[in-house]
Structure formats: C-alpha cells, structure tokens
mmCIF file of C-alpha atoms in Angstrom:
data_model
loop_
_atom_site.group_PDB
_atom_site.id
_atom_site.type_symbol
_atom_site.label_atom_id
_atom_site.label_comp_id
_atom_site.label_asym_id
_atom_site.label_seq_id
_atom_site.Cartn_x
_atom_site.Cartn_y
_atom_site.Cartn_z
ATOM 1 C CA MET A 1 41.923 100.558 -39.659
ATOM 2 C CA SER A 2 44.743 98.404 -40.636
ATOM 3 C CA TRP A 3 44.714 96.019 -43.690
ATOM 4 C CA PHE A 4 45.815 93.295 -41.234
ATOM 5 C CA PRO A 5 43.808 94.031 -38.159
ATOM 6 C CA GLU A 6 44.763 91.950 -35.141
ATOM 7 C CA ARG A 7 43.223 88.539 -35.441
ATOM 8 C CA GLN A 8 40.318 88.010 -32.959
ATOM 9 C CA GLN A 9 39.871 84.850 -31.066
ATOM 10 C CA ARG A 10 37.358 82.558 -32.691
ATOM 11 C CA THR A 11 34.521 81.234 -30.576
ATOM 12 C CA TRP A 12 34.011 77.390 -30.262
ATOM 13 C CA LEU A 13 30.963 77.978 -32.403
ATOM 14 C CA HIS A 14 32.895 79.714 -35.347
ATOM 15 C CA ARG A 15 35.603 77.020 -35.079
ATOM 16 C CA MET A 16 33.007 74.191 -35.293
ATOM 17 C CA CYS A 17 31.326 75.831 -38.290
ATOM 18 C CA GLU A 18 34.543 76.282 -40.139
ATOM 19 C CA SER A 19 35.426 72.611 -39.493
ATOM 20 C CA ILE A 20 32.154 71.446 -40.872
ATOM 21 C CA LEU A 21 32.339 73.657 -43.827
ATOM 22 C CA LYS A 22 35.937 72.421 -44.586
ATOM 23 C CA THR A 23 34.487 68.732 -44.996
ATOM 24 C CA GLY A 24 33.083 70.138 -48.358
ATOM 25 C CA PRO A 25 34.685 72.048 -51.200
ATOM 26 C CA ILE A 26 35.813 75.480 -50.383
ATOM 27 C CA PRO A 27 36.089 78.125 -53.189
ATOM 28 C CA LYS A 28 39.636 79.096 -53.913
ATOM 29 C CA HIS A 29 38.608 82.554 -55.317
ATOM 30 C CA VAL A 30 35.677 84.565 -54.048
ATOM 31 C CA ALA A 31 34.770 88.039 -55.596
ATOM 32 C CA PHE A 32 32.813 90.710 -53.692
ATOM 33 C CA ILE A 33 30.689 93.480 -54.850
ATOM 34 C CA MET A 34 30.698 95.583 -51.637
ATOM 35 C CA ASP A 35 27.579 97.371 -52.129
ATOM 36 C CA GLY A 36 25.553 99.461 -49.529
ATOM 37 C CA ASN A 37 28.050 101.820 -47.939
ATOM 38 C CA ARG A 38 25.969 104.984 -48.854
ATOM 39 C CA ARG A 39 22.725 103.463 -47.635
ATOM 40 C CA PHE A 40 24.368 102.262 -44.424
ATOM 41 C CA ALA A 41 25.594 105.921 -44.022
ATOM 42 C CA ALA A 42 21.874 107.316 -44.544
ATOM 43 C CA LYS A 43 20.601 104.536 -42.093
ATOM 44 C CA LYS A 44 23.127 105.499 -39.305
ATOM 45 C CA SER A 45 22.839 109.163 -40.087
ATOM 46 C CA ILE A 46 26.485 109.700 -40.729
ATOM 47 C CA ASP A 47 28.530 111.249 -43.655
ATOM 48 C CA ARG A 48 28.936 109.127 -46.808
ATOM 49 C CA ALA A 49 32.763 109.330 -46.286
ATOM 50 C CA GLU A 50 32.217 107.699 -42.903
ATOM 51 C CA GLY A 51 30.048 104.999 -44.592
ATOM 52 C CA HIS A 52 32.836 104.264 -47.055
ATOM 53 C CA LEU A 53 35.352 103.994 -44.316
ATOM 54 C CA LYS A 54 33.093 101.497 -42.555
ATOM 55 C CA GLY A 55 33.145 99.606 -45.787
ATOM 56 C CA PHE A 56 36.781 99.429 -45.789
ATOM 57 C CA ASP A 57 36.995 98.275 -42.280
ATOM 58 C CA LYS A 58 34.449 95.378 -43.128
ATOM 59 C CA LEU A 59 36.792 94.428 -46.159
ATOM 60 C CA ALA A 60 39.803 93.923 -43.782
ATOM 61 C CA GLU A 61 37.707 91.961 -41.469
ATOM 62 C CA THR A 62 36.208 89.841 -44.266
ATOM 63 C CA LEU A 63 39.809 89.008 -45.657
ATOM 64 C CA ASP A 64 40.656 87.648 -42.301
ATOM 65 C CA TRP A 65 37.716 85.292 -42.349
ATOM 66 C CA CYS A 66 38.602 84.134 -45.898
ATOM 67 C CA LEU A 67 42.080 83.273 -44.826
ATOM 68 C CA ASP A 68 40.597 81.199 -41.932
ATOM 69 C CA LEU A 69 38.420 79.242 -44.391
ATOM 70 C CA GLY A 70 41.267 78.535 -46.971
ATOM 71 C CA ILE A 71 40.108 80.817 -49.492
ATOM 72 C CA CYS A 72 43.438 82.202 -51.041
ATOM 73 C CA GLU A 73 42.282 84.587 -53.502
ATOM 74 C CA VAL A 74 39.676 87.516 -53.279
ATOM 75 C CA THR A 75 38.683 90.182 -55.785
ATOM 76 C CA VAL A 76 36.699 93.187 -54.669
ATOM 77 C CA TYR A 77 34.937 95.990 -56.660
ATOM 78 C CA ALA A 78 36.417 98.989 -55.016
ATOM 79 C CA PHE A 79 35.831 101.677 -57.654
ATOM 80 C CA SER A 80 33.756 101.447 -61.042
ATOM 81 C CA ILE A 81 34.489 103.783 -63.907
ATOM 82 C CA GLU A 82 30.813 104.492 -63.518
ATOM 83 C CA ASN A 83 31.666 106.220 -60.080
ATOM 84 C CA PHE A 84 33.247 109.178 -61.859
ATOM 85 C CA LYS A 85 29.674 110.154 -62.841
ATOM 86 C CA ARG A 86 28.903 110.735 -59.086
ATOM 87 C CA SER A 87 29.309 114.116 -57.353
ATOM 88 C CA LYS A 88 32.809 115.701 -57.496
ATOM 89 C CA GLU A 89 32.596 115.600 -53.587
ATOM 90 C CA GLU A 90 31.974 111.860 -53.417
ATOM 91 C CA VAL A 91 34.582 111.093 -56.192
ATOM 92 C CA ASP A 92 37.220 113.033 -54.392
ATOM 93 C CA CYS A 93 36.384 111.255 -51.110
ATOM 94 C CA LEU A 94 36.718 107.903 -52.774
ATOM 95 C CA LEU A 95 39.945 108.851 -54.325
ATOM 96 C CA GLU A 96 41.142 110.322 -50.995
ATOM 97 C CA LEU A 97 40.166 107.117 -49.223
ATOM 98 C CA ALA A 98 42.221 105.033 -51.877
ATOM 99 C CA ARG A 99 45.314 107.354 -51.157
ATOM 100 C CA GLN A 100 45.110 106.781 -47.360
ATOM 101 C CA LYS A 101 44.548 103.107 -47.575
ATOM 102 C CA PHE A 102 47.151 102.207 -50.065
ATOM 103 C CA ALA A 103 49.612 104.596 -48.054
ATOM 104 C CA ARG A 104 48.734 102.525 -44.936
ATOM 105 C CA LEU A 105 49.314 99.266 -47.036
ATOM 106 C CA LEU A 106 52.903 100.539 -47.748
ATOM 107 C CA GLU A 107 53.432 101.169 -44.175
ATOM 108 C CA GLU A 108 52.523 97.593 -43.393
ATOM 109 C CA LYS A 109 55.070 95.999 -45.618
ATOM 110 C CA GLU A 110 56.311 93.782 -42.914
ATOM 111 C CA LEU A 111 52.781 92.322 -42.393
ATOM 112 C CA ILE A 112 52.348 91.822 -46.276
ATOM 113 C CA GLU A 113 55.646 89.846 -46.218
ATOM 114 C CA LYS A 114 54.513 87.892 -43.113
ATOM 115 C CA HIS A 115 51.299 86.988 -44.623
ATOM 116 C CA GLY A 116 52.647 86.436 -48.023
ATOM 117 C CA VAL A 117 49.897 88.508 -49.755
ATOM 118 C CA CYS A 118 50.268 89.709 -53.277
ATOM 119 C CA VAL A 119 48.183 92.733 -53.952
ATOM 120 C CA ARG A 120 46.974 93.372 -57.598
ATOM 121 C CA VAL A 121 45.041 96.375 -58.849
ATOM 122 C CA LEU A 122 42.960 95.508 -61.959
ATOM 123 C CA GLY A 123 41.405 98.368 -64.029
ATOM 124 C CA ASN A 124 42.128 101.340 -66.281
ATOM 125 C CA LEU A 125 44.663 103.098 -64.148
ATOM 126 C CA SER A 126 45.358 105.824 -66.688
ATOM 127 C CA LEU A 127 41.908 107.242 -65.619
ATOM 128 C CA LEU A 128 43.053 107.927 -62.032
ATOM 129 C CA PRO A 129 45.129 111.054 -60.725
ATOM 130 C CA SER A 130 49.010 110.603 -61.159
ATOM 131 C CA ASP A 131 49.582 110.489 -57.389
ATOM 132 C CA VAL A 132 46.963 107.686 -56.934
ATOM 133 C CA GLN A 133 48.630 105.748 -59.856
ATOM 134 C CA GLN A 134 52.002 106.118 -58.211
ATOM 135 C CA ILE A 135 51.059 104.821 -54.732
ATOM 136 C CA ILE A 136 49.070 102.020 -56.345
ATOM 137 C CA ALA A 137 52.027 100.899 -58.515
ATOM 138 C CA GLU A 138 54.345 100.950 -55.518
ATOM 139 C CA ALA A 139 52.011 98.514 -53.533
ATOM 140 C CA VAL A 140 51.601 96.292 -56.507
ATOM 141 C CA ASN A 141 55.280 95.940 -57.431
ATOM 142 C CA PHE A 142 56.393 95.630 -53.821
ATOM 143 C CA SER A 143 54.071 92.450 -53.196
ATOM 144 C CA LYS A 144 53.999 91.028 -56.788
ATOM 145 C CA ASN A 145 56.261 87.930 -55.759
ATOM 146 C CA ASN A 146 53.995 86.926 -52.818
ATOM 147 C CA ASN A 147 51.858 83.965 -53.404
ATOM 148 C CA ARG A 148 50.251 82.656 -50.222
ATOM 149 C CA ALA A 149 47.207 84.906 -50.689
ATOM 150 C CA ILE A 150 46.089 87.150 -53.484
ATOM 151 C CA LEU A 151 44.035 90.366 -53.188
ATOM 152 C CA ASN A 152 42.636 91.714 -56.477
ATOM 153 C CA VAL A 153 41.380 95.344 -56.132
ATOM 154 C CA CYS A 154 39.232 96.362 -59.079
ATOM 155 C CA PHE A 155 39.689 100.116 -59.308
ATOM 156 C CA ALA A 156 38.809 102.253 -62.289
ATOM 157 C CA TYR A 157 37.258 99.088 -63.616
ATOM 158 C CA THR A 158 34.204 97.823 -65.498
ATOM 159 C CA ALA A 159 33.964 94.417 -67.376
ATOM 160 C CA GLN A 160 32.893 96.148 -70.513
ATOM 161 C CA ASP A 161 36.032 98.469 -70.493
ATOM 162 C CA ASP A 162 38.231 95.304 -69.875
ATOM 163 C CA ILE A 163 36.778 93.305 -72.758
ATOM 164 C CA SER A 164 36.979 96.192 -75.081
ATOM 165 C CA ASN A 165 40.696 96.712 -74.204
ATOM 166 C CA ALA A 166 41.316 93.044 -74.570
ATOM 167 C CA MET A 167 39.593 93.232 -78.079
ATOM 168 C CA LYS A 168 41.763 96.216 -78.967
ATOM 169 C CA GLU A 169 45.040 94.133 -78.011
ATOM 170 C CA LEU A 170 44.077 91.338 -80.139
ATOM 171 C CA ALA A 171 43.294 93.663 -83.130
ATOM 172 C CA LEU A 172 46.587 95.425 -82.808
ATOM 173 C CA GLY A 173 48.309 91.804 -82.559
ATOM 174 C CA VAL A 174 46.684 90.964 -85.784
ATOM 175 C CA LYS A 175 47.599 94.260 -87.501
ATOM 176 C CA ALA A 176 51.233 93.849 -86.381
ATOM 177 C CA GLY A 177 51.419 90.366 -87.731
ATOM 178 C CA ASN A 178 51.991 88.729 -84.215
ATOM 179 C CA ILE A 179 48.904 86.723 -84.370
ATOM 180 C CA ARG A 180 46.582 85.680 -87.179
ATOM 181 C CA ASP A 181 42.801 86.444 -87.010
ATOM 182 C CA SER A 182 42.254 82.756 -87.046
ATOM 183 C CA ASP A 183 44.222 82.595 -83.808
ATOM 184 C CA ILE A 184 41.602 84.597 -81.938
ATOM 185 C CA SER A 185 39.522 82.544 -79.542
ATOM 186 C CA GLU A 186 37.619 82.531 -76.257
ATOM 187 C CA ASN A 187 40.707 81.385 -74.622
ATOM 188 C CA LEU A 188 42.975 83.969 -76.142
ATOM 189 C CA LEU A 189 40.516 86.906 -75.323
ATOM 190 C CA GLU A 190 40.436 85.577 -71.712
ATOM 191 C CA SER A 191 44.229 85.614 -71.572
ATOM 192 C CA CYS A 192 44.132 89.214 -72.465
ATOM 193 C CA LEU A 193 41.716 90.408 -69.735
ATOM 194 C CA TYR A 194 43.111 92.164 -66.518
ATOM 195 C CA THR A 195 42.154 89.132 -64.635
ATOM 196 C CA SER A 196 44.208 86.721 -66.845
ATOM 197 C CA ARG A 197 46.417 85.687 -63.890
ATOM 198 C CA CYS A 198 43.584 85.027 -61.679
ATOM 199 C CA ARG A 199 42.022 81.734 -60.670
ATOM 200 C CA PRO A 200 38.602 81.130 -61.967
ATOM 201 C CA VAL A 201 36.048 82.997 -59.908
ATOM 202 C CA ASP A 202 34.265 80.237 -57.783
ATOM 203 C CA LEU A 203 31.901 82.408 -55.739
ATOM 204 C CA LEU A 204 30.692 86.089 -56.366
ATOM 205 C CA ILE A 205 28.903 87.663 -53.603
ATOM 206 C CA ARG A 206 26.927 90.921 -53.839
ATOM 207 C CA THR A 207 25.603 92.614 -50.612
ATOM 208 C CA SER A 208 22.643 95.116 -50.200
ATOM 209 C CA GLY A 209 20.013 92.931 -51.778
ATOM 210 C CA GLU A 210 20.480 94.064 -55.147
ATOM 211 C CA VAL A 211 20.470 91.229 -57.771
ATOM 212 C CA ARG A 212 22.685 92.473 -60.677
ATOM 213 C CA LEU A 213 26.486 92.384 -61.473
ATOM 214 C CA SER A 214 26.912 96.148 -62.199
ATOM 215 C CA ASP A 215 29.441 95.472 -64.852
ATOM 216 C CA PHE A 216 31.794 93.380 -62.659
ATOM 217 C CA LEU A 217 33.641 90.229 -63.836
ATOM 218 C CA LEU A 218 30.884 89.687 -66.434
ATOM 219 C CA TRP A 219 33.369 87.295 -68.414
ATOM 220 C CA GLU A 220 34.822 85.592 -65.487
ATOM 221 C CA SER A 221 31.526 84.955 -63.442
ATOM 222 C CA THR A 222 29.857 83.125 -66.517
ATOM 223 C CA TYR A 223 30.673 79.688 -64.740
ATOM 224 C CA SER A 224 30.685 81.097 -61.178
ATOM 225 C CA CYS A 225 28.110 80.584 -58.096
ATOM 226 C CA LEU A 226 26.346 83.851 -57.612
ATOM 227 C CA ALA A 227 25.014 84.685 -54.156
ATOM 228 C CA PHE A 228 22.916 88.014 -53.557
ATOM 229 C CA VAL A 229 22.926 88.692 -49.760
ATOM 230 C CA ASN A 230 20.273 91.114 -48.378
ATOM 231 C CA VAL A 231 22.439 93.048 -45.821
ATOM 232 C CA LEU A 232 24.503 96.239 -46.394
ATOM 233 C CA TRP A 233 28.176 95.780 -46.929
ATOM 234 C CA PRO A 234 29.237 97.264 -43.539
ATOM 235 C CA GLU A 235 26.802 94.952 -41.721
ATOM 236 C CA PHE A 236 28.086 91.811 -43.541
ATOM 237 C CA SER A 237 28.905 89.183 -41.120
ATOM 238 C CA VAL A 238 30.995 85.849 -40.857
ATOM 239 C CA TRP A 239 27.522 84.117 -40.678
ATOM 240 C CA HIS A 240 26.565 85.587 -44.073
ATOM 241 C CA LEU A 241 29.948 84.453 -45.461
ATOM 242 C CA TYR A 242 29.231 80.900 -44.099
ATOM 243 C CA ALA A 243 25.767 80.906 -45.672
ATOM 244 C CA THR A 244 27.237 81.713 -49.014
ATOM 245 C CA ILE A 245 29.795 78.980 -48.727
ATOM 246 C CA LEU A 246 26.998 76.493 -48.161
ATOM 247 C CA HIS A 247 25.222 77.845 -51.143
ATOM 248 C CA TYR A 248 28.502 77.311 -53.275
ATOM 249 C CA GLN A 249 28.851 73.650 -51.887
ATOM 250 C CA ARG A 250 25.347 72.832 -52.924
ATOM 251 C CA ASN A 251 25.861 74.134 -56.568
ATOM 252 C CA HIS A 252 29.608 72.941 -56.715
ATOM 253 C CA THR A 253 29.109 69.775 -58.794
ATOM 254 C CA GLN A 254 26.773 71.426 -61.377
ATOM 255 C CA ILE A 255 29.256 74.192 -61.706
ATOM 256 C CA GLN A 256 32.285 71.815 -62.253
ATOM 257 C CA ILE A 257 30.299 69.916 -64.960
ATOM 258 C CA ALA A 258 29.565 73.282 -66.760
ATOM 259 C CA ARG A 259 33.165 74.244 -66.686
ATOM 260 C CA GLN A 260 34.275 70.776 -68.007
ATOM 261 C CA ASN A 261 31.758 71.019 -70.967
ATOM 262 C CA ARG A 262 32.814 74.534 -71.596
ATOM 263 C CA ASP A 263 36.453 73.260 -71.844
ATOM 264 C CA ILE A 264 35.517 70.391 -74.108
ATOM 265 C CA GLU A 265 33.767 72.869 -76.538
ATOM 266 C CA ARG A 266 36.482 75.162 -76.645
ATOM 267 C CA GLU A 267 38.864 72.447 -77.334
ATOM 268 C CA ARG A 268 36.640 71.235 -80.092
ATOM 269 C CA LEU A 269 36.320 74.672 -81.756
ATOM 270 C CA HIS A 270 40.176 74.941 -81.602
ATOM 271 C CA ARG A 271 40.663 71.631 -83.462
ATOM 272 C CA GLU A 272 37.938 72.675 -86.115
ATOM 273 C CA SER A 273 39.642 76.106 -86.713
ATOM 274 C CA ASP A 274 43.081 74.430 -87.081
ATOM 275 C CA HIS A 275 41.842 71.833 -89.506
ATOM 276 C CA LYS A 276 40.025 74.567 -91.522
ATOM 277 C CA CYS A 277 43.206 76.623 -91.694
ATOM 278 C CA VAL A 278 45.381 73.556 -92.813
ATOM 279 C CA LEU A 279 42.933 72.999 -95.640
ATOM 280 C CA GLU A 280 42.705 76.486 -96.762
ATOM 281 C CA GLU A 281 46.610 76.568 -96.897
ATOM 282 C CA LEU A 282 46.649 73.383 -99.006
ATOM 283 C CA GLU A 283 43.998 74.657 -101.287
ATOM 284 C CA LYS A 284 46.182 77.986 -101.838
ATOM 285 C CA ALA A 285 49.153 75.796 -102.441
ATOM 286 C CA LYS A 286 47.333 73.689 -105.079
ATOM 287 C CA SER A 287 46.060 76.702 -106.861
ATOM 288 C CA GLY A 288 49.713 78.129 -107.329
ATOM 289 C CA GLU A 289 52.775 76.058 -108.462
ATOM 290 C CA ALA A 290 53.042 72.261 -108.230
ATOM 291 C CA VAL A 291 53.024 71.000 -104.883
ATOM 292 C CA THR A 292 55.985 68.694 -103.875
ATOM 293 C CA ALA A 293 54.581 65.276 -102.882
ATOM 294 C CA ASP A 294 55.304 64.188 -99.323
ATOM 295 C CA SER A 295 53.958 61.684 -96.921
ATOM 296 C CA ILE A 296 52.658 64.140 -94.193
ATOM 297 C CA THR A 297 49.092 63.461 -93.460
ATOM 298 C CA ILE A 298 46.347 65.996 -92.941
ATOM 299 C CA GLN A 299 46.346 65.105 -89.224
ATOM 300 C CA GLU A 300 50.144 65.735 -88.754
ATOM 301 C CA ARG A 301 49.714 69.125 -90.615
ATOM 302 C CA VAL A 302 47.016 69.954 -88.316
ATOM 303 C CA GLN A 303 49.159 69.135 -85.131
ATOM 304 C CA GLN A 304 51.981 71.192 -86.746
ATOM 305 C CA TYR A 305 49.755 74.128 -87.201
ATOM 306 C CA ALA A 306 48.419 73.866 -83.643
ATOM 307 C CA ALA A 307 51.863 73.970 -82.347
ATOM 308 C CA ALA A 308 52.672 76.953 -84.463
ATOM 309 C CA ARG A 309 49.454 78.636 -83.385
ATOM 310 C CA LYS A 310 50.337 78.145 -79.687
ATOM 311 C CA HIS A 311 53.929 79.574 -80.416
ATOM 312 C CA ARG A 312 52.526 82.670 -81.928
ATOM 313 C CA THR A 313 49.928 83.202 -79.117
ATOM 314 C CA ASP A 314 52.373 82.532 -76.272
ATOM 315 C CA LEU A 315 54.763 85.210 -77.885
ATOM 316 C CA PHE A 316 51.865 87.623 -78.119
ATOM 317 C CA LEU A 317 50.811 87.137 -74.614
ATOM 318 C CA GLN A 318 54.361 87.389 -73.285
ATOM 319 C CA GLU A 319 54.793 90.746 -75.084
ATOM 320 C CA LEU A 320 51.428 91.915 -73.732
ATOM 321 C CA ASN A 321 52.264 90.892 -70.113
ATOM 322 C CA ASN A 322 55.849 92.545 -70.465
ATOM 323 C CA ARG A 323 54.189 95.827 -71.638
ATOM 324 C CA ARG A 324 51.672 95.858 -68.790
ATOM 325 C CA ASN A 325 54.468 95.170 -66.191
ATOM 326 C CA LYS A 326 56.605 97.778 -67.668
ATOM 327 C CA PHE A 327 53.703 100.239 -67.534
ATOM 328 C CA MET A 328 53.162 99.444 -63.712
ATOM 329 C CA GLU A 329 56.893 99.862 -63.026
ATOM 330 C CA MET A 330 56.991 103.280 -64.902
ATOM 331 C CA LEU A 331 54.175 104.475 -62.504
ATOM 332 C CA GLN A 332 56.383 104.142 -59.592
ATOM 333 C CA PRO A 333 58.133 107.222 -57.921
ATOM 334 C CA VAL A 334 61.796 107.054 -58.814
ATOM 335 C CA ASN A 335 62.930 106.528 -55.148
ATOM 336 C CA ALA A 336 60.579 103.704 -54.821
ATOM 337 C CA ALA A 337 61.636 101.943 -58.100
ATOM 338 C CA CYS A 338 65.307 102.129 -56.884
ATOM 339 C CA ALA A 339 64.680 100.900 -53.405
#
C-alpha cells in the first residue's frame, strides 16, 4: 500500500463528526504506539509478516484521517531497540518491511512534495544495517524542507537510549568547554533529544489494550494526554480516533495549565541558577586581587550572565544539530547526495 493512498470520499456522518470536533481544540501533535500486529495475525491465522504489513496499511490510512482533522504532526513507534531481542526471523521481516516501505516512499517523491510532508526518522540509526541507513537518510534529506505536515518515525528507538545519548552530549559539551555544568537544565536536555525539533506531544495513543508506554517518548509525554484504546492496531478505526480527540478535549485545559506551571518553574530555576553563579563569581573575585569598583548592580550582572549563558547554549546546540545533519547526509548513497 502507498504512503499516500487515494483519499476516500467521506460520508456525511464523518464530515459532521469532524466539524463538531473542530469546534474544540484539536491536537497539533499526536503520537501512536501501534501495538497489536502480532496478535492480529494470530487472531486471523495469518503470518506475522502479513500482520505487520496490515499494520503499515493502517498507518497510511490513519495519517489521512489526521490530515483531515488538522493534525499536522504525527509520531509513530515503528521499531524499538528492544525489538532486536525478538527472533531473527521476525527482526529480518521488520527490517525488510522497512526497506520496502522507505523505497516506496522514495518512489512517491511527487506526492511528498504535493502534500508538503516532512519525514523524519528518530532513533539510533547506527544500530541498523547500512542499506537501511542509506534509504532512510535519502528519504529524510529529500523531504527535510517540507513543512505542511510532519511524520516522525521512531526507528531503532527507546526513550532511555535517547535520554542517555542527550546526557552524553551534554557531558561532552562541558568537557570541551562549550558549555558549563551550571548551564545544564531541563530545557537544554530537552533540546538535545531526537525530538528537539518536534512540537510538544499533545496526545499519545496506544492500541491493543496495554496500559504502558514501553519506553516511548517518556520525557515528551510527561505533559501529554494519554489514551489507551482496547483494539488491535490493524483494527483501529476513524471512530477510535474521534473518541481519543474527545478525550483530549476534555483534558485540554488541565494539560495547558500544567504546561504553563512547568514553564514558570523552569524559568524560576534558571533565574536562581544564574543568580547563584554571579554571586560565586563575585566571591571568587573578592578573594583574589582588589576588585575595581563599578556601578553595575547584581541584577544587571545576572542579566549579563543570562545572555552569555544563552549564547553558549545556542552555539552548543547549533554545533550538535550540524553534526547530526552531517551524519544523515553522509549516510546517503553518493548518487542520491549529488542529485
């Protein structure tokens, strides 16, 4: 099945439901744990490979529903690092499916441009076979400038791996002298995650009836609405999606308040940290040679320190993003990079 199947004509009932939902807040970023492909295969007495294929077909259909509702960013949990622990036969099947579907995506470049879809693949790509890395890099680099809709595919991903890699980047930054240990904050750590360019996750949906996150977007979903749907992923319908949107709308106000309180608290911690660092610098200066008298107040010094901190962290993040972009470009086949 195509990533962009021919759009089906909506019934009057679908159009009415969409119109009603759009009178309330619509999530801009929805994440999916597409669980239940193997159980669906067992239920229908078909091969697991066929079950995973049905799961992809459902993803393409769901993306179409999301566009109709005005959901402009979708993140899907396609392949966990933990999946490598499954049988070799199933791992090979999943990787082959990835080869086929990303190859199909490259065949649909005109449709990608038409729909303005940016495809991002988030995860530890170094764990994947080189040919899979190359085809993923080609798809990502081709669509990177599109901005009408964004599809984030988490592949060779776990949240723990993502957070630990972010911490390593921060440690390396401090060691290299690019940032100070006092610069490290929740905001800076968040900016080092694979999802740093993504909108906040508004709604996270898991199918199959399981009530757990399975190491998916643990940091990003802290202030998200969670919906656990008791249906296998290939059997997920537009009506299930409508129900989760209603669930989000009922909880929207509380989520927004929680996010505002988080931002206020983070800003307070930033100010306290900057103030403490300025006082420590003044104390060190006083314990040395005589300090030249000036009229700069503590508040002005804190403002100067905050500006310097922001400059340091901006340069650090710019260098990190440049390295990641260069890594993705280097994965491309030579002929694709020159196209």
